[in-house]
PDB file of C-alpha atoms in Angstrom:
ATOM      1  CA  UNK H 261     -90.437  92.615 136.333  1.00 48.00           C
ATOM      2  CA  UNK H 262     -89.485  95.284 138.884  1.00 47.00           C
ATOM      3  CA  UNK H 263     -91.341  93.479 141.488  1.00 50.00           C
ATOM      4  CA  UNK H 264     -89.925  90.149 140.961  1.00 52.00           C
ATOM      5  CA  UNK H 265     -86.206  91.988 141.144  1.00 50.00           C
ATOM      6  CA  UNK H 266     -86.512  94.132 144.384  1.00 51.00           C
ATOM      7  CA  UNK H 267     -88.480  91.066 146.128  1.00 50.00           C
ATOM      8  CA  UNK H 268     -86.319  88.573 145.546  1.00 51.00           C
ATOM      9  CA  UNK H 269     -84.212  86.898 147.648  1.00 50.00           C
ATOM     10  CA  UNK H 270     -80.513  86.822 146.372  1.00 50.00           C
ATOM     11  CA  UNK H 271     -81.098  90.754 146.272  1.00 54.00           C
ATOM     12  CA  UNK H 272     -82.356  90.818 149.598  1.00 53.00           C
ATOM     13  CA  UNK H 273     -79.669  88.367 151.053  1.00 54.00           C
ATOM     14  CA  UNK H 274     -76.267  89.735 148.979  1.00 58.00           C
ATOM     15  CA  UNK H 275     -77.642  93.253 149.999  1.00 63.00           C
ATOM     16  CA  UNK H 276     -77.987  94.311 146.447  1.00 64.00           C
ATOM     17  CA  UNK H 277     -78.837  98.303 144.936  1.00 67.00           C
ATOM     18  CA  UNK H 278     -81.731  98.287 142.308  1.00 75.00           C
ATOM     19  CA  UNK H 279     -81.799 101.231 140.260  1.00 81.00           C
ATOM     20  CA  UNK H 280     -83.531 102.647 137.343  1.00 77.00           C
ATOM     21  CA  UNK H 281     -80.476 102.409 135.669  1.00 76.00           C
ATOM     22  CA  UNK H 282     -79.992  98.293 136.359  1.00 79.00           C
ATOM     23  CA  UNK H 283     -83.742  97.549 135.673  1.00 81.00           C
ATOM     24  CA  UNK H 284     -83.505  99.602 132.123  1.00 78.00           C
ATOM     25  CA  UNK H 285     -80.424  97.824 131.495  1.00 79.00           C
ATOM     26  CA  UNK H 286     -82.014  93.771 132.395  1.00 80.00           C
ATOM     27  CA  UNK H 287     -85.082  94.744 130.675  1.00 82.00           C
ATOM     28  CA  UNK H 288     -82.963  96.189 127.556  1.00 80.00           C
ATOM     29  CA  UNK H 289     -80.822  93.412 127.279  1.00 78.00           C
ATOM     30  CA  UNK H 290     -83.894  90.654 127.627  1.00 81.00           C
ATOM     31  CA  UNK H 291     -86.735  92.413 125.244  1.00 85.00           C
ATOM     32  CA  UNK H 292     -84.136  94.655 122.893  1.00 83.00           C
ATOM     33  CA  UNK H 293     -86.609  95.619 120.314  1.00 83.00           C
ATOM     34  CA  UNK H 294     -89.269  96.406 122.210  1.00 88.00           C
ATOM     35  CA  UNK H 295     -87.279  98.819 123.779  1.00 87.00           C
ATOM     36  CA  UNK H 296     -85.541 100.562 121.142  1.00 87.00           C
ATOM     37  CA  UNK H 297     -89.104 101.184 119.521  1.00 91.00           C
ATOM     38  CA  UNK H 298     -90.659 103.134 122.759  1.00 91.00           C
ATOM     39  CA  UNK H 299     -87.284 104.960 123.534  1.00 89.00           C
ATOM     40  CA  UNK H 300     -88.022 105.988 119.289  1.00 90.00           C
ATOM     41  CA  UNK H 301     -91.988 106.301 119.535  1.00 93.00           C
ATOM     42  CA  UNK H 302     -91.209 108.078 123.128  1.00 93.00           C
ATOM     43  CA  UNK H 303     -87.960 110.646 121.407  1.00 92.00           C
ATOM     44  CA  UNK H 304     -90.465 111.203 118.416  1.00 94.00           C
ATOM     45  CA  UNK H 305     -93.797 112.291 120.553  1.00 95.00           C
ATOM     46  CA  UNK H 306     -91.535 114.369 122.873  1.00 94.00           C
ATOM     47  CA  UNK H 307     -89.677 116.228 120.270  1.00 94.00           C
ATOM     48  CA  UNK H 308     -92.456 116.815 117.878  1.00 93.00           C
ATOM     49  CA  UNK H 309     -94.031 118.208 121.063  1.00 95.00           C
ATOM     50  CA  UNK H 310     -91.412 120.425 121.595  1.00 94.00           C
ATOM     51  CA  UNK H 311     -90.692 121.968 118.084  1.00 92.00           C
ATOM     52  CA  UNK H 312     -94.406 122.147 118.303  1.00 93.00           C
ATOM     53  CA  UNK H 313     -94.048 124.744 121.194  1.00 93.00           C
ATOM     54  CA  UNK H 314     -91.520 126.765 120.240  1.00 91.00           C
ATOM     55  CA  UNK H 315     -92.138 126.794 116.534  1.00 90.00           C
ATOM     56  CA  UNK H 316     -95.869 126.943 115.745  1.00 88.00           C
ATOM     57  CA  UNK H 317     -96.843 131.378 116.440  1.00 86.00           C
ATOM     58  CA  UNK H 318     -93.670 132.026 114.524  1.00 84.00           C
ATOM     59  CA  UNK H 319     -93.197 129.516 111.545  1.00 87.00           C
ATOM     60  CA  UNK H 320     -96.509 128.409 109.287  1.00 89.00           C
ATOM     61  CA  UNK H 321     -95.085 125.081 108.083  1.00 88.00           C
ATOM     62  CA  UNK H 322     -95.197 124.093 112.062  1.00 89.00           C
ATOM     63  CA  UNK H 323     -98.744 124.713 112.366  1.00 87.00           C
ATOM     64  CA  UNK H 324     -99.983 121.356 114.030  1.00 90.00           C
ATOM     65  CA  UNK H 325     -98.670 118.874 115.516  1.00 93.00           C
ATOM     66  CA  UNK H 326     -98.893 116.220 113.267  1.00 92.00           C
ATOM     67  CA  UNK H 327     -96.679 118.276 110.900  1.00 90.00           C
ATOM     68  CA  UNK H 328     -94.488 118.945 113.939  1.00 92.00           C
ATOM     69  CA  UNK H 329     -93.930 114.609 114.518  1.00 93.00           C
ATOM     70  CA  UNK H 330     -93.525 113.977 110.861  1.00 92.00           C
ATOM     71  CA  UNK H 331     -90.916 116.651 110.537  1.00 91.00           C
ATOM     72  CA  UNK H 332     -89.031 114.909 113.846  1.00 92.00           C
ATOM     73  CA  UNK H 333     -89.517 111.349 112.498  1.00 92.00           C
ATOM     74  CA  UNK H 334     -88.090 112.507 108.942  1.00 90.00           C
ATOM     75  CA  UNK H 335     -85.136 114.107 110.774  1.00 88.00           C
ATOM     76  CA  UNK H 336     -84.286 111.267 113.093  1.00 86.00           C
ATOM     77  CA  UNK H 337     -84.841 108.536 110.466  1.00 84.00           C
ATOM     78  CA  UNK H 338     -81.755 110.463 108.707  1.00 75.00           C
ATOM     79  CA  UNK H 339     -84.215 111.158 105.745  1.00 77.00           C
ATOM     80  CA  UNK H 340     -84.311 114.808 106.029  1.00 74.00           C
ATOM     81  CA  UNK H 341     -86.525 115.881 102.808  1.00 78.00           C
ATOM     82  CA  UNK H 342     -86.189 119.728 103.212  1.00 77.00           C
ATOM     83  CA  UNK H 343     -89.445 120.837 103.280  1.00 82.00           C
ATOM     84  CA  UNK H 344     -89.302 122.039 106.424  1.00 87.00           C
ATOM     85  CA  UNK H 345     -87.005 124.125 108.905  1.00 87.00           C
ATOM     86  CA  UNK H 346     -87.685 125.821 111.687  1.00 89.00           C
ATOM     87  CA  UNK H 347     -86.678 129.636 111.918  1.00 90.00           C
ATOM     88  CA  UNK H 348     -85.743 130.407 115.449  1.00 90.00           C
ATOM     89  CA  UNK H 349     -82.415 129.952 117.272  1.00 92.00           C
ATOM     90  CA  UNK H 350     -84.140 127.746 119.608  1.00 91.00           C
ATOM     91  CA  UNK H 351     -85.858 125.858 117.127  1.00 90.00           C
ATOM     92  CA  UNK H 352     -82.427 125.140 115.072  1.00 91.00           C
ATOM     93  CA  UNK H 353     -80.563 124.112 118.490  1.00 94.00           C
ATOM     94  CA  UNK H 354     -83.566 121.646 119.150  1.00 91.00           C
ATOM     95  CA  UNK H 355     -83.114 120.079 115.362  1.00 91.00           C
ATOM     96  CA  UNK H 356     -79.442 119.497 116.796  1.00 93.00           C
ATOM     97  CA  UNK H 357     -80.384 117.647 119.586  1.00 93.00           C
ATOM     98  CA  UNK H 358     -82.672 115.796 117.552  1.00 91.00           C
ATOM     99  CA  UNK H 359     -80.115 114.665 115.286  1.00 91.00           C
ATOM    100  CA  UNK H 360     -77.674 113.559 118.007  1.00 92.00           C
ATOM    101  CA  UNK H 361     -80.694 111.422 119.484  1.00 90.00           C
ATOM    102  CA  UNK H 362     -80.713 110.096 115.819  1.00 89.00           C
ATOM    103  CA  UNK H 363     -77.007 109.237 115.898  1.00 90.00           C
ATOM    104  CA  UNK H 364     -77.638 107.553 119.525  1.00 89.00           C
ATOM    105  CA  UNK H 365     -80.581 105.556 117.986  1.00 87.00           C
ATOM    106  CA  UNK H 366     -79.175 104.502 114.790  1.00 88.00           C
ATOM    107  CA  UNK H 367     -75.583 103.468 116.840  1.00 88.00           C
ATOM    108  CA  UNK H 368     -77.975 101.784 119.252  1.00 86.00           C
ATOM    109  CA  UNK H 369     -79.464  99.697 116.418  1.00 85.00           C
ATOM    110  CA  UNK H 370     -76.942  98.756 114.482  1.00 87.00           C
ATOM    111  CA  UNK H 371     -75.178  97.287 117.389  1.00 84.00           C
ATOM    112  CA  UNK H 372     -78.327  95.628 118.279  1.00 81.00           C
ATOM    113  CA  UNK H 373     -78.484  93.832 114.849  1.00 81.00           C
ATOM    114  CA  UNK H 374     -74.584  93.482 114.860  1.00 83.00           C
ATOM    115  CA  UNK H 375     -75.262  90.997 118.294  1.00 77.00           C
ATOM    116  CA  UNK H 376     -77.684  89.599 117.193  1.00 76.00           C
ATOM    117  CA  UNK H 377     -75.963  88.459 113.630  1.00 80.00           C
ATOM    118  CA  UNK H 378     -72.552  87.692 115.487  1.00 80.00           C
ATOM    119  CA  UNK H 379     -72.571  84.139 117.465  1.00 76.00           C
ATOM    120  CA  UNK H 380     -70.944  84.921 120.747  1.00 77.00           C
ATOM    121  CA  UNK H 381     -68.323  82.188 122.029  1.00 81.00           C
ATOM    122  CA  UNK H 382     -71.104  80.907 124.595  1.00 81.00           C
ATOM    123  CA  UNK H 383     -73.377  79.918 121.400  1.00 78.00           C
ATOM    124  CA  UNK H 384     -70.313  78.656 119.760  1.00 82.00           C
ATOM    125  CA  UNK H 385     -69.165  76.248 122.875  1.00 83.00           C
ATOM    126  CA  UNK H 386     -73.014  75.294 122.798  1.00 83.00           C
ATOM    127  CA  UNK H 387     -72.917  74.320 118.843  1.00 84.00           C
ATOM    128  CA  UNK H 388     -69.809  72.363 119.768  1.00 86.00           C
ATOM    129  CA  UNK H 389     -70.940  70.184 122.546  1.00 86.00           C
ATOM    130  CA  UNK H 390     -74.049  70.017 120.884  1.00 85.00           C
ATOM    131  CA  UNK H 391     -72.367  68.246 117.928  1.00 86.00           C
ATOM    132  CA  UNK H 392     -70.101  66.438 119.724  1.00 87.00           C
ATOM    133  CA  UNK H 393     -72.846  65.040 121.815  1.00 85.00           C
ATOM    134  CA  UNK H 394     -74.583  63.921 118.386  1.00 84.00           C
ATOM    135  CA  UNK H 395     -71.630  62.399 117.003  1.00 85.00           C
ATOM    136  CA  UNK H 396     -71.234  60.371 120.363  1.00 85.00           C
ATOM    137  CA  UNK H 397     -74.748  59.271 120.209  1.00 83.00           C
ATOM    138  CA  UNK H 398     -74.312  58.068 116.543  1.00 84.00           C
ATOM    139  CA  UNK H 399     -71.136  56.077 117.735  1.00 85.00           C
ATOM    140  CA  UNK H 400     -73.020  54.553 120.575  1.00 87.00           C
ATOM    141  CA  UNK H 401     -75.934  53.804 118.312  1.00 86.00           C
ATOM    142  CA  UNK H 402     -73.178  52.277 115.833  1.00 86.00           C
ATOM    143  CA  UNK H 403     -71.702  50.073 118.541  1.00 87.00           C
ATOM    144  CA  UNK H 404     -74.826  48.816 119.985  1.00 89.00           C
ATOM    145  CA  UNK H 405     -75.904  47.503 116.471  1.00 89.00           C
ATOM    146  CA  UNK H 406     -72.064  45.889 115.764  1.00 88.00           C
ATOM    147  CA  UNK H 407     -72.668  44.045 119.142  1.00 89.00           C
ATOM    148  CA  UNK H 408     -75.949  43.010 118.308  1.00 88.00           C
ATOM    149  CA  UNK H 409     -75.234  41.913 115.197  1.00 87.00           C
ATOM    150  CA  UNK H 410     -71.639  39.936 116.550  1.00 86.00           C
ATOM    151  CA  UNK H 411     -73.985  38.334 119.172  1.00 85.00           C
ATOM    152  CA  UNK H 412     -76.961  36.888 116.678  1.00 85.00           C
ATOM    153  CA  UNK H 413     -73.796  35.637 114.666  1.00 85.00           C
ATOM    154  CA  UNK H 414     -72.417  34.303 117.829  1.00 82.00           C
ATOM    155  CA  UNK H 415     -75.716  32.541 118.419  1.00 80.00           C
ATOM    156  CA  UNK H 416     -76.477  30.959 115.530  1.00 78.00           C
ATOM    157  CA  UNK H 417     -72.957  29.568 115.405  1.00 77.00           C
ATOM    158  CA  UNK H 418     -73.613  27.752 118.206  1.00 72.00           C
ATOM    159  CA  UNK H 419     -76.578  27.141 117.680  1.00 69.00           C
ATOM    160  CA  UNK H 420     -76.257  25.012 114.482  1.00 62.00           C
ATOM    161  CA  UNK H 421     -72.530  23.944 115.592  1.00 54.00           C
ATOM    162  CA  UNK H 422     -71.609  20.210 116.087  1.00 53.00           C
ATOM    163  CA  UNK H 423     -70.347  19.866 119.809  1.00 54.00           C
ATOM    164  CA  UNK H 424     -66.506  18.832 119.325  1.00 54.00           C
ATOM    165  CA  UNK H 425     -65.836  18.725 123.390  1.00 55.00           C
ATOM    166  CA  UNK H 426     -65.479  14.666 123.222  1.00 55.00           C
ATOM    167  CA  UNK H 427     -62.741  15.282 120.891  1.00 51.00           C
ATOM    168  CA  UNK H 428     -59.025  16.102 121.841  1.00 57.00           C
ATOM    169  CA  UNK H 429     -56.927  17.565 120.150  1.00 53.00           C
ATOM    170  CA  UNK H 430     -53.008  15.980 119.627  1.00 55.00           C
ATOM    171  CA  UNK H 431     -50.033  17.525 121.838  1.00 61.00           C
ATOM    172  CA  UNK H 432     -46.672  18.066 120.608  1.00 60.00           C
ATOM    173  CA  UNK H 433     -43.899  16.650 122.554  1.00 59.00           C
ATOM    174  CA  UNK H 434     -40.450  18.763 122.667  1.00 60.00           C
ATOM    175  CA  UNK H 435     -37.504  15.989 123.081  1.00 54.00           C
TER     176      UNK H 435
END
């Protein structure tokens, strides 16, 4: 995706600036849930990494590191079941951090579900024309089989009518 963005041509020809920033924000907003799961996956591996390190010679509940990413994944799923704490000063300031990645994450989410939930007025214009364009179709369907039907009336008429053009009909003088 990063290739097809910096090689193509409108970026090339209106002398746009791709950053890190704009390609995590186009692939964010076109694969949302994929995202959200490794910025999670990736915040869970890197914090349980890092309480690992400063926690594990000085508190025994921290002892491996699968201990360390269930303790990080309990805390930033808001869960928090007490079991564990770390002990240090630097332990407790990285269990704050951890929870304001949570809040970040769980804002993140909700938002994306919110959008997702939420019609925006594009979809709503769409649903519009959409049904517009059916009911048109129906009427044209309609007045094609009113015409059709007025013309095989039509045509039998004449069909089966006695020709009257020898006749003529009376005029009314005005005196």
């Amino acid at each position: 995706m990063l290739r097809s963005l910096v090689g193509s041509e409108m970026c090339i020809r209106d002398r746009y600036a791709i950053s890190a920033g704009s390609v995590f924000k186009v692939t964010f907003y076109n694969y949302p849930g994929p995202v959200m799961m490794g910025l999670t996956s990736l915040s869970v591996l890197v914090f349980g990494f890092w309480i690992f390190v400063i926690e594990r010679n000085g508190n025994p509940q921290f002892e491996n590191i699968g201990d360390c990413i269930w303790f990080v994944w309990v805390t930033l799923s808001t869960v928090g079941y007490g079991d564990m704490s770390p002990t240090s000063i630097t332990g407790k300031i990285t269990v704050i951090f951890i929870v304001l990645t949570s809040l970040f994450i769980m804002t993140i989410f909700s938002g994306i579900v919110t959008n997702l939930l939420t019609p925006t007025r594009e979809q709503k214009y769409v649903q519009q024309y959409l049904a517009m364009k059916k009911a048109d179709h129906s009427h044209r369907v309609a007045a094609k089989k009113l015409i059709w039907v007025a013309y095989q009336t039509f045509k039998d008429r004449t069909s089966n009518a006695v020709s009257y053009t020898h006749l003529t009909l009376p005029t009314k003088r005005i005196v």
